[in-house]
CSV table of C-alpha atoms in Angstrom, one decimal:
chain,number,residue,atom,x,y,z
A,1,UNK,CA,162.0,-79.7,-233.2
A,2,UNK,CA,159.5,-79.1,-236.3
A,3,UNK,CA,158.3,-75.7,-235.4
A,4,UNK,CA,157.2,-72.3,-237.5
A,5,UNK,CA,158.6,-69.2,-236.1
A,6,UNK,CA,157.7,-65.6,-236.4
A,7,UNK,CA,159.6,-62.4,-235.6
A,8,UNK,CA,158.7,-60.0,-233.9
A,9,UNK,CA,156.4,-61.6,-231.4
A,10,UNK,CA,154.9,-57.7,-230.6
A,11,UNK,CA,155.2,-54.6,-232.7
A,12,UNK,CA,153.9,-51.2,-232.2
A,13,UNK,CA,155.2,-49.0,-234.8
A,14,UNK,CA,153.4,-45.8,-236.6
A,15,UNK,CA,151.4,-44.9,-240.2
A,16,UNK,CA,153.4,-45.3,-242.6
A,17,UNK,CA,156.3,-46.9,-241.6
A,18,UNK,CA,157.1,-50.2,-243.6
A,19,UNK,CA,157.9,-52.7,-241.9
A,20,UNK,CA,158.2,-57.0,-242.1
A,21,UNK,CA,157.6,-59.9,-240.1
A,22,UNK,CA,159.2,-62.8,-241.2
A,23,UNK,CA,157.9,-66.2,-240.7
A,24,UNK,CA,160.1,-69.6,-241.2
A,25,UNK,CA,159.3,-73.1,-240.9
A,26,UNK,CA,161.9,-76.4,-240.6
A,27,UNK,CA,159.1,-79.0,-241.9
A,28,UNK,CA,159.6,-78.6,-245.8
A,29,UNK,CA,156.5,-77.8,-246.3
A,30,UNK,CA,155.3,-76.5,-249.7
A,31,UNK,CA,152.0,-74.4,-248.4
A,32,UNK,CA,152.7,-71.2,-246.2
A,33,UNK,CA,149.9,-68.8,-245.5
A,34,UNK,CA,149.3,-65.9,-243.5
A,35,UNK,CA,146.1,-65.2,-241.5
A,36,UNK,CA,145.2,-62.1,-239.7
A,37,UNK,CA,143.0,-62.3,-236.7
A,38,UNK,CA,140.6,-59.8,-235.4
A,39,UNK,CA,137.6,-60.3,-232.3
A,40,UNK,CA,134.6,-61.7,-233.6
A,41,UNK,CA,135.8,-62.5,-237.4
A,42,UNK,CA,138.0,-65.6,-236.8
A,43,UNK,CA,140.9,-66.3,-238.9
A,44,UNK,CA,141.4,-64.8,-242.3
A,45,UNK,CA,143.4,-65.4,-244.8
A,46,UNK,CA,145.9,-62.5,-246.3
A,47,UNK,CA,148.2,-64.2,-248.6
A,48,UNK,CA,149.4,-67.9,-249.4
A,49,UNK,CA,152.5,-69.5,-251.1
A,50,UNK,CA,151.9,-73.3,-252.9
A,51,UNK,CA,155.5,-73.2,-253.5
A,52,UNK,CA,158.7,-70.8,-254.0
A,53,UNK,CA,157.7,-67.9,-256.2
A,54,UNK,CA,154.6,-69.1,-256.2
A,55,UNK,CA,152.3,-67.1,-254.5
A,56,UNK,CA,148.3,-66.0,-254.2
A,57,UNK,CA,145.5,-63.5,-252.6
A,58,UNK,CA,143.7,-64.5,-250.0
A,59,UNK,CA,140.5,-63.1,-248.6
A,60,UNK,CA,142.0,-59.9,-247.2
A,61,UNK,CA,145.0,-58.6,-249.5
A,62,UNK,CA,144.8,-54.9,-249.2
A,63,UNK,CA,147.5,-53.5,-247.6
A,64,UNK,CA,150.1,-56.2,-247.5
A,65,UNK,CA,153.0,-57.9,-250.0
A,66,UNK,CA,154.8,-61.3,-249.7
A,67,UNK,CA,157.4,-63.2,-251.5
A,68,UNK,CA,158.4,-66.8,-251.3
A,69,UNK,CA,162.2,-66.6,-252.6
A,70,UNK,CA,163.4,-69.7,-250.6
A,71,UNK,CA,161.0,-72.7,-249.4
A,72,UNK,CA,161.5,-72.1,-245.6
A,73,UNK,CA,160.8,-68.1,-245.4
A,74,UNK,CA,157.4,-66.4,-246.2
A,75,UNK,CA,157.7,-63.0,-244.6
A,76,UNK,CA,154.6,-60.6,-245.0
A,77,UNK,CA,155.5,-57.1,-245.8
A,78,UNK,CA,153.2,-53.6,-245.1
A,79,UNK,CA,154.6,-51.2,-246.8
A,80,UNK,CA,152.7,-48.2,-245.4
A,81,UNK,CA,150.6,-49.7,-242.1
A,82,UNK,CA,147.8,-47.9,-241.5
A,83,UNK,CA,145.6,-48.4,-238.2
A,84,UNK,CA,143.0,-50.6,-239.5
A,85,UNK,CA,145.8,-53.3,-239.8
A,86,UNK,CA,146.3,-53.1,-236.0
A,87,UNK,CA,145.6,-57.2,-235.7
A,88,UNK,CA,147.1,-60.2,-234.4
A,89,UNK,CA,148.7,-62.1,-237.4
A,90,UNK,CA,149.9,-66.0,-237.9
A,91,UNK,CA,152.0,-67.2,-240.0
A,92,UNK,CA,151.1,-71.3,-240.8
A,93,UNK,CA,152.3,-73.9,-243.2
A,94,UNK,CA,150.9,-77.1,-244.2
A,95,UNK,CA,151.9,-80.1,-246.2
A,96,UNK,CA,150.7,-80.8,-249.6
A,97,UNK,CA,150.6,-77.6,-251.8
A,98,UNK,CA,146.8,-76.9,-251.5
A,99,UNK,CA,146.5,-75.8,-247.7
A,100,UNK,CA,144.0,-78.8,-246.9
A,101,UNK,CA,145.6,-80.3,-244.7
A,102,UNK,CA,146.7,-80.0,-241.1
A,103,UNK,CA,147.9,-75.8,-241.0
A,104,UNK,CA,150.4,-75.7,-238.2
A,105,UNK,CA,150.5,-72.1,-236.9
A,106,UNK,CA,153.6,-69.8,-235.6
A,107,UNK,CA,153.0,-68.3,-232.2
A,108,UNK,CA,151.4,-65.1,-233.6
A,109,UNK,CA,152.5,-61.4,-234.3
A,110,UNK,CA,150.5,-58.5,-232.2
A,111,UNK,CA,151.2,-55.4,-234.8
A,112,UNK,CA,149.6,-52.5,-233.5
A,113,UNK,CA,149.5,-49.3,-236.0
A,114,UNK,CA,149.5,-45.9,-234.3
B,1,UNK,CA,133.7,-68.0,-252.7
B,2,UNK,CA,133.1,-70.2,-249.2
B,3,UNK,CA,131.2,-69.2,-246.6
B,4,UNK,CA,131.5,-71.1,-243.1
B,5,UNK,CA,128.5,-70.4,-240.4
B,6,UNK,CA,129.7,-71.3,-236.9
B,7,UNK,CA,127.4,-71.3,-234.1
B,8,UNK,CA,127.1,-70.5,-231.0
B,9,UNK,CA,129.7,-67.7,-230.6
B,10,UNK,CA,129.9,-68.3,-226.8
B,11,UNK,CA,128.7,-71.9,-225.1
B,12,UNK,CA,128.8,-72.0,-221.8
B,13,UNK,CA,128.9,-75.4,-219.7
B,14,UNK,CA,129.3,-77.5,-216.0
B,15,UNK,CA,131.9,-79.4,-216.0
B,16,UNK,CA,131.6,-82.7,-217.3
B,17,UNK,CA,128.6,-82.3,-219.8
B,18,UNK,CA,128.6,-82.4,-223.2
B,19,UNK,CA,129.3,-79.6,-225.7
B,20,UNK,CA,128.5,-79.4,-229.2
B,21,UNK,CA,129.6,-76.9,-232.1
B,22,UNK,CA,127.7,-76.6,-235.2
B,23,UNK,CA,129.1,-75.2,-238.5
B,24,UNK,CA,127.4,-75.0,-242.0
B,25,UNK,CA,129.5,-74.1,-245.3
B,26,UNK,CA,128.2,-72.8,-248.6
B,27,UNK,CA,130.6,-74.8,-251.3
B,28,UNK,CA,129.5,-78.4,-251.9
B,29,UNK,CA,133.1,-79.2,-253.5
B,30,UNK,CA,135.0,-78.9,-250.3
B,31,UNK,CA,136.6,-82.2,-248.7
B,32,UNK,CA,138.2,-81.4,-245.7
B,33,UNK,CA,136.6,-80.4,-242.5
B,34,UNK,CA,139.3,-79.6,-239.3
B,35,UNK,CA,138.3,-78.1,-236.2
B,36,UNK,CA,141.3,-75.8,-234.5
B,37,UNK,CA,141.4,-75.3,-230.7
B,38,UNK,CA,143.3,-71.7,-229.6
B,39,UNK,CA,143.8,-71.2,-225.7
B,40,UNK,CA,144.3,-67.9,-224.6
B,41,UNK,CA,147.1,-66.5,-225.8
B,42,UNK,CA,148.4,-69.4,-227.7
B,43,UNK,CA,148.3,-70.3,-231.5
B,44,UNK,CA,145.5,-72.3,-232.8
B,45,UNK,CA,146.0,-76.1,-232.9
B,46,UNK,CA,144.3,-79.3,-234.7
B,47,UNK,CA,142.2,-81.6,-232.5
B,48,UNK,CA,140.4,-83.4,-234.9
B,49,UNK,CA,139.6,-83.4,-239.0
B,50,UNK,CA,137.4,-85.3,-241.0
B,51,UNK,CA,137.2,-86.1,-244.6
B,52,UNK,CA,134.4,-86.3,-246.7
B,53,UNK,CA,134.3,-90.1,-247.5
B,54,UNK,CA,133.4,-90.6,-244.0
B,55,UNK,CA,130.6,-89.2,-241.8
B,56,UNK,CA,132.0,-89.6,-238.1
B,57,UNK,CA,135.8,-89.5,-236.3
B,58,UNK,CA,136.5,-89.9,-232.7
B,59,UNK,CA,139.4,-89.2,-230.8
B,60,UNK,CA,138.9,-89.8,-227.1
B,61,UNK,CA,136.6,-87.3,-225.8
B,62,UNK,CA,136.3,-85.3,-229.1
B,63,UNK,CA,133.9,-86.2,-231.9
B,64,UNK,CA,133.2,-84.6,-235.3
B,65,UNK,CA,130.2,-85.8,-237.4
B,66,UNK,CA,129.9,-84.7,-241.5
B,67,UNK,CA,126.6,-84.4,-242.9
B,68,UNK,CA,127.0,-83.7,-246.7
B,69,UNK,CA,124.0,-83.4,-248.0
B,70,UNK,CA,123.1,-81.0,-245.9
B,71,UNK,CA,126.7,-79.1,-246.0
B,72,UNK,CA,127.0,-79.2,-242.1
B,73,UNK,CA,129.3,-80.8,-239.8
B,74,UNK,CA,130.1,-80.6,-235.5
B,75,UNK,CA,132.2,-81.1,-232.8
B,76,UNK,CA,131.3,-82.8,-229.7
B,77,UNK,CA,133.0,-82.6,-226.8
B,78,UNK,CA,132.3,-84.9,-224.3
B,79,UNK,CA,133.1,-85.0,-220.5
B,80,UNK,CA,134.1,-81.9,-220.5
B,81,UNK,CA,137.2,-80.8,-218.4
B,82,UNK,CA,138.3,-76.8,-217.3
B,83,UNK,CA,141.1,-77.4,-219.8
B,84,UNK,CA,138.6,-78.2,-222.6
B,85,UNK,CA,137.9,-73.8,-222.2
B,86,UNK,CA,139.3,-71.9,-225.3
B,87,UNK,CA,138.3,-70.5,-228.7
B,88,UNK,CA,137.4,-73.3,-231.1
B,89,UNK,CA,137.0,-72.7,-235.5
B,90,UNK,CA,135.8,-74.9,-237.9
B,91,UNK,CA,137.3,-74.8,-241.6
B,92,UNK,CA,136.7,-75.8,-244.7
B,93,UNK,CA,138.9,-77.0,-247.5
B,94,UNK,CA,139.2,-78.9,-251.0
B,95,UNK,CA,136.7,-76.8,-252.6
B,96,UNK,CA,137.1,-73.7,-255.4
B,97,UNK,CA,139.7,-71.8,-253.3
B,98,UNK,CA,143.2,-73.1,-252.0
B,99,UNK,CA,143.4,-73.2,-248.4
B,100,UNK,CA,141.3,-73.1,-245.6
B,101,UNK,CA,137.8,-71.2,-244.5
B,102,UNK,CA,137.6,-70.6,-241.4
B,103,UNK,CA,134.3,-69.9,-239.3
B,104,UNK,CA,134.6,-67.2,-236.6
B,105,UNK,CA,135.0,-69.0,-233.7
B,106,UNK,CA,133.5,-70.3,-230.3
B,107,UNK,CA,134.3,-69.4,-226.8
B,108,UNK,CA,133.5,-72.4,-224.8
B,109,UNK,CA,133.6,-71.6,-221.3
B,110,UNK,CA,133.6,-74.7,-218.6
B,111,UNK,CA,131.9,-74.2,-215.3
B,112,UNK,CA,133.2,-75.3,-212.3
């Protein structure tokens, strides 16, 4: 089944503490992205690969790392969380290596930072 | 950078009327217009896109119309069913920026 996966599916962890959520997708696609999504500000975009070890900001980059060593696996790294990073986060992928195209979306990661 | 204007935030209607989302964007380069439909407590999902060499797509109940020149395009919903309730975004794509825009969101609610 063609599918992106995330782990963990919840996380509530404290300041400070590094932590990952990986993201994987079995589509070959070139274009992963990760979005963060907070009430009333829709879907922003963190960080997006076009390809491995090819990777770029998004709109909201503070905060957060990625790497794209292998074309399935995009996982999004906070190396010292802070609260204001408490969010619901997606990882998606998408054909093509531009992102405009259909974005299929993981089932979502609810981080909260204590 | 892009900007994408959705409107309303909430929309509220009885079962089996139309609904119609409106979104405006700032870039005149971008190409690609999907709308994204995210039930409660799922992961948002493509009903419909559109690209720019055309100015209407249907599918079924679900309609979105482009109007370039004037840098806006919507999604109409017609006969609408309790399952049609959920968040829906607009986005953008193809212009200065990889990737998608997205607009905030609206809550359509269906009345019983």
């Amino acid at each position: 089944e063609a599918q992106v996966t995330q782990n963990p599916r919840y996380l509530i962890t404290v300041t400070g503490k590094k932590l990952t959520v990986t993201c994987s997708q079995n589509m070959n696609h070139e274009y992963m992205s990760w979005y963060r999504q907070d009430p009333g500000l829709g879907l922003r975009q963190i960080y997006y690969s076009m390809n491995v070890e090819v990777t770029d900001k998004g709109d909201v980059p503070e905060g957060y790392k990625v790497s794209r060593k292998e074309k399935r696996n995009f996982p999004l790294i906070l190396e010292s969380p802070s609260p204001n990073q408490t969010s619901l986060y997606f990882c998606a992928s998408s054909t093509g290596t531009s992102g405009w195209d259909t974005q299929y979306f993981g089932p979502g990661t609810r981080l909260t930072v204590l | 950078g892009e900007n994408v204007e959705q409107h309303p935030s909430t929309l509220s209607v009885q079962e089996g009327d139309s609904a119609v989302i409106k979104c405006t964007y700032s870039d005149s380069a971008s190409n690609y217009f999907p709308w994204y439909k995210q039930e409660l407590g799922k992961r948002p999902q493509l009903i419909i896109d559109i690209r720019s060499n055309v100015g209407e797509k249907k599918d079924q109940r679900i309609a979105v119309t482009l109007n370039k020149t004037a840098k806006h395009f919507s999604l109409h919903i017609t006969e609408t069913q309790p399952e049609d309730s959920a968040v829906y975004f607009c986005a953008t794509g193809g212009g200065g920026a990889d990737g998608l825009t997205f607009g905030k969101g609206t809550h359509l609610i269906i009345q019983p």
